[in-house]
Amino acid sequence: MSVTVALGLQWGDEGKAKIVDFLAKKFDYVARFQGGANAGHTVIVNNKKFVFHQVPSGILYPNKKVVIGNGVVLDPEILLEELKNLEQEGVKSSNLMISHLAHIVMPYHKILDQASESKSKNKKIGTTGKGIGPAYTDKVSRLGIRMEDLLSKDILAEKVKANLKIKNFLLKKYYGLSGLKAEKLVEQYTKIGKILKPFITDISVELNQALKKNKSILAEGAQGSLLDIDFGTYPYVTSSNTISGNCSTGLGISPFAIKDVVGIMKAYLTRVGEGPFPSELFNKDGKKMAEKGNEFGATTGRPRRCGWVDMPALEYTTRLNGVTKLAVMKVDVLDEFKIVAAVDKYKNIASFSEIVNKKVKMELKKFPGWMSSSEQITKFTDIPKRQLALLKYFSNKLHTPIDILSFGPDRKNTLFNLAKYFK
Ligand code: IMP
C-alpha cells in the first residue's frame, strides 16, 4: 500500500482537520510530519468539539495508529494536556507513537518566540508564540533536545545546561527578562520523559514495516503551503517545510511511497499574522467572509484576514505539492455574495513567490453569485449552475479534479468522489 498526503494549499486554516478526519477512516496510520503546536485543528464528533494542537486528529479512532514524526517539533506540556483531556472524554491514547528523533519545544523557545515578536516592532511575523521558530533554529544549529534525550537524565542535563548558557544570556542581556534554572527544567522534563516513554519509538522502522505489510498511511500537513519556509512568503512563513516533499524526511519514508496528494483549499482566502496578501478585502465583503466563515484562529483566537481566492497562488502550490485531487472547502461562505471574484492572474510578476518584494498588479475574474443556500446540496446534480461554473474554473485552472466539496462543518454538508465530474 502507499502514502496519501493531505495538506493545505493556502496560508493555513483551509479546513484540513475535517478532511483528514473523514479520510482517516480508510487508513491504518495517520501521521504528522512537520510543525508543532502552532497548528490548531477542530474536529466535531457526536456534537462534541475537540481542538487539537499537537496530537494528530486520527487519535479519535481506536483502531488507527497515530504517529508524530521526527519532522515535528513537539511541545510535551501541550501534548500531555491534550492526552489528559482526551482521557476524560474516554478516548484512549495507547495507539499514539512519537519519533525518538522529534525535537522538543522547551519553555525557553516559547519565551524567546514571544520576546522576539514584541521586540521587533516593525518587522513582526505575527507568530503563534508557540516556540516553533526557536525550536527549529536549535534543530538546525545542532543544539536541539530530542525525544530520546528525555529518557536519560544525564544527557538531558548536559544539553539543558549548554542551552541555558546561551538562552539565559539572550533572555537577560538582550531581552531584559529573567533567566531559567537548569535543575528545574531537568527535573520537569525527566518526569515528562518517564510519562511519554511508552509512546517513544523509531517511527521510520514502524512505517516502513507497515508499508511492506500493505498498510496505508495518511500523512497530514500542518500549516499551509504558502507558509513553507522555502517557497512561502518568506520571512512571513512558519519555520518548517509544509509541502508534500517534507513528508518523506519528516517520517523517514521513501518519496516513492507517496501515491496521492490531496490539496485542500478554501473557496476564498484567509491569512493569520503578517505578510503580503494581494487580494485581501478591507470592505464589507471581507467582513462578511470573516463572520460567515467564523474566521478566528483555533490556536490564538486572532481574527483572520480575508480576501478573494488567488489562482496564481494555487497554481504555484498545486505544482509544488504534485496535487492529484482537490478538496474545496467552505463554499457555503460565498452563498450570499452577488459577485464572487478570484485573482485570475498577476500582470507584472512571473511567479507567485515574487509577491514579497514587488508591488503586484492583479487581474480579477468575476462570477455572478448563486445567491442560494448550499445547505440543501446532497449530490453533485444539486450544485447551482453558477456555483458549478466557479468550481469548474478552479479545476480547469489547476489542471486537477475536485474530488471533495464541503459546504459546512458537518459531515452531511460534504460531497465525496467527485473527480469523475471534473475530468
Ligand atoms: P509560527 O509557525 O508560530 O512561527 O508562525 C509563523 C506564521 O505562520 C504566522 O503568520 C502564523 O500566524 C502562521 N501560522 C502558523 N501556524 C498556523 C496555522 O496552523 N494556521 C494558520 N497560520 C499559521
CSV table of C-alpha atoms and ligand atoms in Angstrom, one decimal:
chain,number,residue,atom,x,y,z
A,1,MET,CA,0.0,0.0,0.0
A,2,SER,CA,1.0,3.6,0.0
A,3,VAL,CA,1.0,7.0,1.5
A,4,THR,CA,-1.5,9.7,0.8
A,5,VAL,CA,-0.6,13.3,1.9
A,6,ALA,CA,-3.4,15.7,2.8
A,7,LEU,CA,-2.3,19.3,3.1
A,8,GLY,CA,-3.4,22.9,2.8
A,9,LEU,CA,-2.7,24.9,-0.4
A,10,GLN,CA,-3.1,28.4,1.0
A,11,TRP,CA,-2.0,30.1,4.2
A,12,GLY,CA,-3.4,27.5,6.5
A,13,ASP,CA,-6.9,27.1,8.0
A,14,GLU,CA,-8.3,25.5,4.8
A,15,GLY,CA,-10.4,23.1,6.8
A,16,LYS,CA,-7.8,20.2,6.8
A,17,ALA,CA,-9.0,18.7,10.1
A,18,LYS,CA,-12.4,17.9,8.7
A,19,ILE,CA,-11.0,16.2,5.6
A,20,VAL,CA,-8.3,14.4,7.5
A,21,ASP,CA,-10.9,13.2,9.9
A,22,PHE,CA,-13.0,11.7,7.1
A,23,LEU,CA,-10.1,10.3,5.1
A,24,ALA,CA,-8.6,8.7,8.3
A,25,LYS,CA,-11.3,6.1,8.3
A,26,LYS,CA,-9.8,4.4,5.3
A,27,PHE,CA,-6.2,4.3,6.6
A,28,ASP,CA,-4.3,2.2,9.0
A,29,TYR,CA,-2.0,5.1,10.1
A,30,VAL,CA,-2.4,8.8,10.5
A,31,ALA,CA,0.9,10.7,10.8
A,32,ARG,CA,2.1,14.3,11.2
A,33,PHE,CA,5.4,15.1,9.6
A,34,GLN,CA,6.1,18.8,10.4
A,35,GLY,CA,5.0,21.8,12.5
A,36,GLY,CA,4.1,21.7,16.2
A,37,ALA,CA,1.5,23.2,18.5
A,38,ASN,CA,1.2,26.2,16.2
A,39,ALA,CA,-1.4,24.1,14.3
A,40,GLY,CA,-4.9,24.1,15.6
A,41,HIS,CA,-7.5,21.7,14.3
A,42,THR,CA,-11.0,21.4,15.4
A,43,VAL,CA,-13.0,18.2,14.9
A,44,ILE,CA,-16.6,17.8,15.8
A,45,VAL,CA,-17.7,14.2,16.6
A,46,ASN,CA,-21.1,13.3,18.0
A,47,ASN,CA,-21.7,17.0,18.7
A,48,LYS,CA,-18.5,17.2,20.8
A,49,LYS,CA,-15.9,19.7,19.8
A,50,PHE,CA,-12.2,18.6,20.0
A,51,VAL,CA,-9.4,21.2,19.5
A,52,PHE,CA,-6.0,19.6,18.9
A,53,HIS,CA,-2.7,21.4,18.6
A,54,GLN,CA,-0.2,18.6,19.0
A,55,VAL,CA,-2.0,15.3,18.6
A,56,PRO,CA,-2.9,14.1,15.1
A,57,SER,CA,-6.7,14.1,14.7
A,58,GLY,CA,-6.7,10.3,13.9
A,59,ILE,CA,-6.4,9.7,17.7
A,60,LEU,CA,-10.3,9.7,17.9
A,61,TYR,CA,-10.3,6.3,16.0
A,62,PRO,CA,-9.4,3.4,18.4
A,63,ASN,CA,-8.2,1.2,15.5
A,64,LYS,CA,-5.8,3.6,13.9
A,65,LYS,CA,-2.1,4.1,14.7
A,66,VAL,CA,-1.3,7.7,15.2
A,67,VAL,CA,2.2,9.0,14.6
A,68,ILE,CA,4.1,12.1,15.5
A,69,GLY,CA,7.1,12.1,13.1
A,70,ASN,CA,10.7,13.2,13.5
A,71,GLY,CA,9.9,16.3,11.4
A,72,VAL,CA,7.6,17.7,14.1
A,73,VAL,CA,8.7,19.9,17.0
A,74,LEU,CA,6.8,18.6,19.9
A,75,ASP,CA,5.6,20.5,22.9
A,76,PRO,CA,5.3,17.8,25.6
A,77,GLU,CA,3.4,20.1,28.0
A,78,ILE,CA,0.7,20.7,25.4
A,79,LEU,CA,0.7,17.1,24.3
A,80,LEU,CA,0.1,15.8,27.9
A,81,GLU,CA,-2.7,18.3,28.4
A,82,GLU,CA,-4.4,17.1,25.2
A,83,LEU,CA,-4.0,13.5,26.2
A,84,LYS,CA,-5.5,14.2,29.6
A,85,ASN,CA,-8.5,15.9,28.1
A,86,LEU,CA,-9.0,13.0,25.7
A,87,GLU,CA,-8.8,10.5,28.5
A,88,GLN,CA,-11.5,12.5,30.4
A,89,GLU,CA,-13.7,12.0,27.3
A,90,GLY,CA,-13.0,8.3,27.3
A,91,VAL,CA,-10.6,8.4,24.3
A,92,LYS,CA,-7.6,6.1,24.7
A,93,SER,CA,-4.2,7.2,23.5
A,94,SER,CA,-2.4,3.8,23.5
A,95,ASN,CA,-2.3,3.9,19.7
A,96,LEU,CA,0.0,7.0,19.7
A,97,MET,CA,3.6,6.8,18.6
A,98,ILE,CA,6.2,9.5,18.9
A,99,SER,CA,9.5,9.5,17.0
A,100,HIS,CA,12.6,9.3,19.2
A,101,LEU,CA,14.1,11.9,16.9
A,102,ALA,CA,11.4,14.5,17.2
A,103,HIS,CA,12.8,17.8,18.6
A,104,ILE,CA,11.3,19.2,21.8
A,105,VAL,CA,9.8,22.7,22.2
A,106,MET,CA,11.3,23.8,25.5
A,107,PRO,CA,9.9,26.6,27.7
A,108,TYR,CA,12.7,28.9,26.6
A,109,HIS,CA,11.7,28.5,23.0
A,110,LYS,CA,8.2,29.9,23.8
A,111,ILE,CA,9.6,32.8,25.8
A,112,LEU,CA,12.1,33.6,23.1
A,113,ASP,CA,9.5,33.4,20.4
A,114,GLN,CA,7.2,35.8,22.2
A,115,ALA,CA,10.0,38.1,23.3
A,116,SER,CA,11.4,38.4,19.7
A,117,GLU,CA,7.9,39.3,18.4
A,118,SER,CA,7.3,42.0,21.0
A,119,LYS,CA,10.8,43.5,20.5
A,120,SER,CA,10.7,43.6,16.6
A,121,LYS,CA,8.1,46.4,16.4
A,122,ASN,CA,8.4,47.0,12.6
A,123,LYS,CA,9.2,43.5,11.4
A,124,LYS,CA,6.7,41.4,13.3
A,125,ILE,CA,6.0,38.0,11.7
A,126,GLY,CA,2.8,37.5,13.8
A,127,THR,CA,3.8,34.0,15.0
A,128,THR,CA,1.6,31.9,17.2
A,129,GLY,CA,4.1,32.3,20.0
A,130,LYS,CA,4.4,28.6,20.5
A,131,GLY,CA,8.2,28.5,20.2
A,132,ILE,CA,8.2,26.9,16.7
A,133,GLY,CA,10.9,29.2,15.1
A,134,PRO,CA,13.3,29.0,18.1
A,135,ALA,CA,12.9,25.2,18.3
A,136,TYR,CA,13.6,24.6,14.6
A,137,THR,CA,16.5,27.1,14.9
A,138,ASP,CA,18.0,24.9,17.6
A,139,LYS,CA,17.5,21.8,15.5
A,140,VAL,CA,19.4,23.3,12.6
A,141,SER,CA,22.1,24.8,15.0
A,142,ARG,CA,22.6,21.2,16.4
A,143,LEU,CA,21.6,22.4,19.9
A,144,GLY,CA,18.2,20.8,20.0
A,145,ILE,CA,16.9,18.4,22.6
A,146,ARG,CA,15.1,15.4,21.1
A,147,MET,CA,12.5,13.0,22.4
A,148,GLU,CA,15.1,10.3,23.2
A,149,ASP,CA,17.1,12.7,25.3
A,150,LEU,CA,14.3,12.9,27.8
A,151,LEU,CA,14.9,9.2,28.7
A,152,SER,CA,18.4,9.9,30.1
A,153,LYS,CA,18.7,12.4,32.9
A,154,ASP,CA,22.5,12.9,32.4
A,155,ILE,CA,22.2,13.6,28.7
A,156,LEU,CA,19.3,15.9,29.2
A,157,ALA,CA,21.1,17.8,32.0
A,158,GLU,CA,24.2,18.3,29.8
A,159,LYS,CA,22.1,19.6,26.9
A,160,VAL,CA,19.9,21.8,29.0
A,161,LYS,CA,22.9,23.4,30.7
A,162,ALA,CA,24.6,24.0,27.3
A,163,ASN,CA,21.4,25.6,26.0
A,164,LEU,CA,20.8,27.8,29.1
A,165,LYS,CA,24.3,29.3,28.8
A,166,ILE,CA,23.2,30.9,25.6
A,167,LYS,CA,19.5,31.3,26.2
A,168,ASN,CA,19.9,32.9,29.6
A,169,PHE,CA,22.4,35.4,28.1
A,170,LEU,CA,19.9,36.3,25.5
A,171,LEU,CA,16.9,36.5,27.9
A,172,LYS,CA,18.7,38.6,30.4
A,173,LYS,CA,21.1,40.8,28.4
A,174,TYR,CA,19.1,41.2,25.1
A,175,TYR,CA,15.5,41.0,26.2
A,176,GLY,CA,15.8,42.2,29.8
A,177,LEU,CA,13.9,39.1,31.1
A,178,SER,CA,14.7,36.6,33.9
A,179,GLY,CA,16.8,33.5,33.1
A,180,LEU,CA,15.7,29.9,33.6
A,181,LYS,CA,17.2,27.4,36.1
A,182,ALA,CA,18.7,24.2,34.6
A,183,GLU,CA,17.9,22.0,37.6
A,184,LYS,CA,14.2,22.8,37.5
A,185,LEU,CA,13.9,22.1,33.8
A,186,VAL,CA,15.8,18.9,34.0
A,187,GLU,CA,13.6,17.6,36.8
A,188,GLN,CA,10.4,18.6,34.9
A,189,TYR,CA,11.5,17.1,31.6
A,190,THR,CA,12.9,13.9,33.1
A,191,LYS,CA,9.4,13.4,34.6
A,192,ILE,CA,7.8,14.1,31.2
A,193,GLY,CA,10.2,11.6,29.6
A,194,LYS,CA,9.0,8.9,32.1
A,195,ILE,CA,5.4,9.5,31.2
A,196,LEU,CA,5.9,9.6,27.5
A,197,LYS,CA,8.4,6.6,27.3
A,198,PRO,CA,5.7,4.1,26.2
A,199,PHE,CA,5.0,6.2,23.2
A,200,ILE,CA,8.6,6.8,22.0
A,201,THR,CA,9.7,4.6,19.2
A,202,ASP,CA,11.6,4.5,15.8
A,203,ILE,CA,8.6,5.5,13.7
A,204,SER,CA,10.6,5.2,10.4
A,205,VAL,CA,11.1,1.5,11.1
A,206,GLU,CA,7.4,1.2,12.1
A,207,LEU,CA,6.1,2.9,9.0
A,208,ASN,CA,8.4,1.1,6.6
A,209,GLN,CA,7.4,-2.2,8.0
A,210,ALA,CA,3.8,-1.2,7.8
A,211,LEU,CA,4.2,-0.3,4.1
A,212,LYS,CA,5.8,-3.7,3.5
A,213,LYS,CA,2.7,-5.3,5.1
A,214,ASN,CA,0.4,-3.4,2.7
A,215,LYS,CA,-0.8,-1.0,5.3
A,216,SER,CA,-1.9,2.5,4.3
A,217,ILE,CA,-0.7,5.8,5.8
A,218,LEU,CA,-2.4,9.2,5.7
A,219,ALA,CA,0.2,12.0,6.3
A,220,GLU,CA,-1.5,15.2,7.4
A,221,GLY,CA,0.2,18.5,6.8
A,222,ALA,CA,0.0,21.3,9.4
A,223,GLN,CA,0.1,25.0,8.3
A,224,GLY,CA,-0.4,25.8,4.6
A,225,SER,CA,1.9,25.6,1.6
A,226,LEU,CA,2.2,29.4,1.4
A,227,LEU,CA,3.7,29.3,4.8
A,228,ASP,CA,6.5,26.9,3.7
A,229,ILE,CA,9.9,28.1,4.9
A,230,ASP,CA,11.4,27.9,1.3
A,231,PHE,CA,8.5,28.5,-1.0
A,232,GLY,CA,6.2,30.6,1.1
A,233,THR,CA,6.0,34.3,1.5
A,234,TYR,CA,9.4,34.5,3.4
A,235,PRO,CA,10.0,35.8,6.0
A,236,TYR,CA,6.3,35.7,6.8
A,237,VAL,CA,6.2,32.0,7.0
A,238,THR,CA,6.5,29.2,9.5
A,239,SER,CA,9.8,27.5,10.2
A,240,SER,CA,9.3,24.2,8.5
A,241,ASN,CA,8.7,22.9,5.0
A,242,THR,CA,5.0,22.4,4.8
A,243,ILE,CA,4.8,20.9,1.3
A,244,SER,CA,4.5,17.3,0.4
A,245,GLY,CA,8.2,16.8,-0.2
A,246,ASN,CA,8.8,17.1,3.5
A,247,CYS,CA,6.5,14.1,4.2
A,248,SER,CA,9.4,11.9,3.2
A,249,THR,CA,12.0,13.5,5.5
A,250,GLY,CA,9.6,14.2,8.3
A,251,LEU,CA,8.6,10.5,8.6
A,252,GLY,CA,11.6,8.6,7.3
A,253,ILE,CA,9.9,7.0,4.3
A,254,SER,CA,10.8,6.9,0.6
A,255,PRO,CA,9.3,9.6,-1.6
A,256,PHE,CA,8.3,6.8,-3.9
A,257,ALA,CA,5.8,5.7,-1.3
A,258,ILE,CA,3.7,8.8,-1.8
A,259,LYS,CA,0.9,8.0,-4.3
A,260,ASP,CA,-1.7,10.7,-3.7
A,261,VAL,CA,-1.6,14.3,-2.6
A,262,VAL,CA,-5.0,15.8,-1.6
A,263,GLY,CA,-4.7,19.6,-1.9
A,264,ILE,CA,-7.1,21.3,0.4
A,265,MET,CA,-8.3,24.9,-0.5
A,266,LYS,CA,-11.0,27.3,0.7
A,267,ALA,CA,-13.2,28.9,-2.0
A,268,TYR,CA,-11.9,32.2,-0.7
A,269,LEU,CA,-8.6,33.0,1.1
A,270,THR,CA,-7.5,33.8,4.7
A,271,ARG,CA,-4.3,34.6,6.4
A,272,VAL,CA,-3.4,35.0,10.1
A,273,GLY,CA,-0.3,37.0,11.1
A,274,GLU,CA,1.6,39.5,9.0
A,275,GLY,CA,2.8,39.3,5.4
A,276,PRO,CA,1.6,40.1,1.9
A,277,PHE,CA,-1.9,39.2,0.8
A,278,PRO,CA,-2.7,40.9,-2.5
A,279,SER,CA,-6.4,40.0,-2.7
A,280,GLU,CA,-7.1,41.0,0.9
A,281,LEU,CA,-10.5,42.7,1.3
A,282,PHE,CA,-10.9,45.6,3.7
A,283,ASN,CA,-14.5,46.3,2.8
A,284,LYS,CA,-17.8,44.7,3.8
A,285,ASP,CA,-17.2,41.6,1.6
A,286,GLY,CA,-14.1,40.8,3.7
A,287,LYS,CA,-16.1,41.3,6.9
A,288,LYS,CA,-18.9,39.1,5.6
A,289,MET,CA,-16.4,36.3,4.8
A,290,ALA,CA,-14.9,36.5,8.3
A,291,GLU,CA,-18.3,36.4,10.0
A,292,LYS,CA,-19.9,33.7,7.9
A,293,GLY,CA,-16.7,31.6,7.8
A,294,ASN,CA,-16.0,32.1,11.5
A,295,GLU,CA,-12.5,33.1,10.7
A,296,PHE,CA,-10.8,33.3,14.1
A,297,GLY,CA,-7.6,31.3,14.8
A,298,ALA,CA,-8.0,28.0,16.6
A,299,THR,CA,-4.6,28.4,18.3
A,300,THR,CA,-4.5,32.1,19.1
A,301,GLY,CA,-8.1,33.3,18.6
A,302,ARG,CA,-6.8,36.1,16.4
A,303,PRO,CA,-9.2,37.3,13.6
A,304,ARG,CA,-8.1,36.1,10.2
A,305,ARG,CA,-7.6,38.4,7.3
A,306,CYS,CA,-10.0,37.6,4.4
A,307,GLY,CA,-9.9,38.0,0.6
A,308,TRP,CA,-10.7,36.5,-2.8
A,309,VAL,CA,-9.2,33.2,-3.8
A,310,ASP,CA,-5.9,33.6,-5.5
A,311,MET,CA,-5.4,31.3,-8.5
A,312,PRO,CA,-1.7,32.1,-9.3
A,313,ALA,CA,-1.0,31.2,-5.6
A,314,LEU,CA,-2.9,27.9,-6.0
A,315,GLU,CA,-1.3,27.1,-9.4
A,316,TYR,CA,2.1,27.5,-7.6
A,317,THR,CA,1.2,25.3,-4.6
A,318,THR,CA,-0.6,22.7,-6.7
A,319,ARG,CA,2.6,22.4,-8.7
A,320,LEU,CA,4.9,22.4,-5.7
A,321,ASN,CA,3.0,19.6,-4.0
A,322,GLY,CA,2.1,17.5,-7.0
A,323,VAL,CA,-1.5,17.6,-6.1
A,324,THR,CA,-3.6,14.8,-7.5
A,325,LYS,CA,-7.0,15.7,-6.1
A,326,LEU,CA,-8.6,18.9,-4.8
A,327,ALA,CA,-10.8,19.4,-1.8
A,328,VAL,CA,-12.7,22.7,-1.9
A,329,MET,CA,-13.9,23.8,1.5
A,330,LYS,CA,-16.4,26.3,2.8
A,331,VAL,CA,-18.1,27.0,-0.5
A,332,ASP,CA,-21.2,27.9,1.6
A,333,VAL,CA,-19.4,31.0,2.9
A,334,LEU,CA,-19.9,32.6,-0.5
A,335,ASP,CA,-23.7,31.8,-0.7
A,336,GLU,CA,-24.8,35.4,-0.2
A,337,PHE,CA,-22.4,37.2,-2.4
A,338,LYS,CA,-23.9,38.8,-5.5
A,339,ILE,CA,-20.5,38.8,-7.2
A,340,VAL,CA,-17.8,36.2,-6.4
A,341,ALA,CA,-14.3,37.0,-7.6
A,342,ALA,CA,-10.9,35.3,-8.0
A,343,VAL,CA,-7.4,36.6,-8.8
A,344,ASP,CA,-7.1,35.2,-12.3
A,345,LYS,CA,-3.5,36.4,-13.0
A,346,TYR,CA,-0.7,38.8,-11.9
A,347,LYS,CA,0.3,41.2,-14.6
A,348,ASN,CA,3.8,42.1,-13.5
A,349,ILE,CA,5.3,39.0,-11.9
A,350,ALA,CA,6.1,35.6,-13.4
A,351,SER,CA,5.9,33.6,-10.2
A,352,PHE,CA,3.8,34.0,-7.1
A,353,SER,CA,6.9,33.8,-4.9
A,354,GLU,CA,7.8,37.3,-6.1
A,355,ILE,CA,4.9,38.9,-4.2
A,356,VAL,CA,7.0,39.7,-1.1
A,357,ASN,CA,9.4,42.1,-2.8
A,358,LYS,CA,7.2,43.6,-5.5
A,359,LYS,CA,4.0,45.6,-5.5
A,360,VAL,CA,1.9,43.4,-7.7
A,361,LYS,CA,-0.8,44.2,-10.2
A,362,MET,CA,-3.5,41.7,-10.5
A,363,GLU,CA,-6.5,40.9,-12.7
A,364,LEU,CA,-9.7,39.7,-11.0
A,365,LYS,CA,-12.2,37.4,-12.7
A,366,LYS,CA,-15.8,38.0,-11.5
A,367,PHE,CA,-18.6,35.4,-11.4
A,368,PRO,CA,-22.3,36.1,-10.7
A,369,GLY,CA,-23.1,34.7,-7.3
A,370,TRP,CA,-25.6,31.8,-6.9
A,371,MET,CA,-27.4,33.5,-4.0
A,372,SER,CA,-28.9,30.4,-2.6
A,373,SER,CA,-28.1,28.2,0.4
A,374,SER,CA,-25.6,25.4,-0.1
A,375,GLU,CA,-27.2,23.7,2.9
A,376,GLN,CA,-29.5,21.8,0.6
A,377,ILE,CA,-26.8,20.2,-1.6
A,378,THR,CA,-26.7,16.5,-1.1
A,379,LYS,CA,-25.5,15.3,-4.5
A,380,PHE,CA,-23.5,16.7,-7.5
A,381,THR,CA,-26.6,17.5,-9.5
A,382,ASP,CA,-27.9,19.8,-6.7
A,383,ILE,CA,-25.0,22.2,-7.2
A,384,PRO,CA,-26.3,25.5,-8.6
A,385,LYS,CA,-25.1,26.2,-12.2
A,386,ARG,CA,-23.4,29.4,-11.1
A,387,GLN,CA,-21.5,27.7,-8.3
A,388,LEU,CA,-20.5,24.9,-10.7
A,389,ALA,CA,-19.0,27.5,-13.1
A,390,LEU,CA,-16.8,28.7,-10.3
A,391,LEU,CA,-15.8,25.2,-9.3
A,392,LYS,CA,-15.0,24.2,-12.9
A,393,TYR,CA,-12.9,27.3,-13.2
A,394,PHE,CA,-10.8,26.2,-10.2
A,395,SER,CA,-10.4,22.7,-11.5
A,396,ASN,CA,-9.5,23.8,-15.1
A,397,LYS,CA,-7.0,26.4,-13.9
A,398,LEU,CA,-5.3,24.0,-11.6
A,399,HIS,CA,-5.5,21.0,-14.1
A,400,THR,CA,-6.7,18.9,-11.2
A,401,PRO,CA,-10.0,17.3,-10.5
A,402,ILE,CA,-12.1,18.4,-7.5
A,403,ASP,CA,-12.8,15.2,-5.5
A,404,ILE,CA,-14.3,16.6,-2.3
A,405,LEU,CA,-16.6,19.6,-1.7
A,406,SER,CA,-17.5,20.9,1.7
A,407,PHE,CA,-20.4,23.2,2.5
A,408,GLY,CA,-20.2,23.5,6.3
A,409,PRO,CA,-18.6,21.9,9.3
A,410,ASP,CA,-21.0,18.9,9.5
A,411,ARG,CA,-20.3,15.6,7.7
A,412,LYS,CA,-23.7,15.8,5.9
A,413,ASN,CA,-22.5,19.0,4.2
A,414,THR,CA,-19.8,17.2,2.2
A,415,LEU,CA,-19.7,15.5,-1.2
A,416,PHE,CA,-17.0,12.9,-2.0
A,417,ASN,CA,-15.7,11.0,-5.1
A,418,LEU,CA,-16.5,13.9,-7.4
A,419,ALA,CA,-13.3,13.6,-9.5
A,420,LYS,CA,-15.2,11.9,-12.4
A,421,TYR,CA,-17.2,15.1,-12.9
A,422,PHE,CA,-14.2,17.3,-13.3
A,423,LYS,CA,-12.1,15.3,-15.8
B,1,IMP,P1,4.8,30.2,13.7
B,1,IMP,O1,4.5,29.0,12.9
B,1,IMP,O2,4.1,30.2,15.1
B,1,IMP,O3,6.2,30.6,13.8
B,1,IMP,O4,4.1,31.5,12.9
B,1,IMP,C1,4.6,31.9,11.7
B,1,IMP,C2,3.4,32.3,10.8
B,1,IMP,O5,2.7,31.1,10.4
B,1,IMP,C3,2.4,33.3,11.4
B,1,IMP,O6,2.0,34.1,10.4
B,1,IMP,C4,1.3,32.4,11.9
B,1,IMP,O7,0.1,33.1,12.0
B,1,IMP,C5,1.3,31.3,10.8
B,1,IMP,N1,0.8,30.0,11.2
B,1,IMP,C6,1.4,29.1,12.0
B,1,IMP,N2,0.6,28.0,12.2
B,1,IMP,C7,-0.6,28.3,11.5
B,1,IMP,C8,-1.8,27.6,11.3
B,1,IMP,O8,-2.0,26.4,11.8
B,1,IMP,N3,-2.8,28.2,10.6
B,1,IMP,C9,-2.6,29.4,10.0
B,1,IMP,N4,-1.5,30.1,10.2
B,1,IMP,C10,-0.5,29.6,10.9
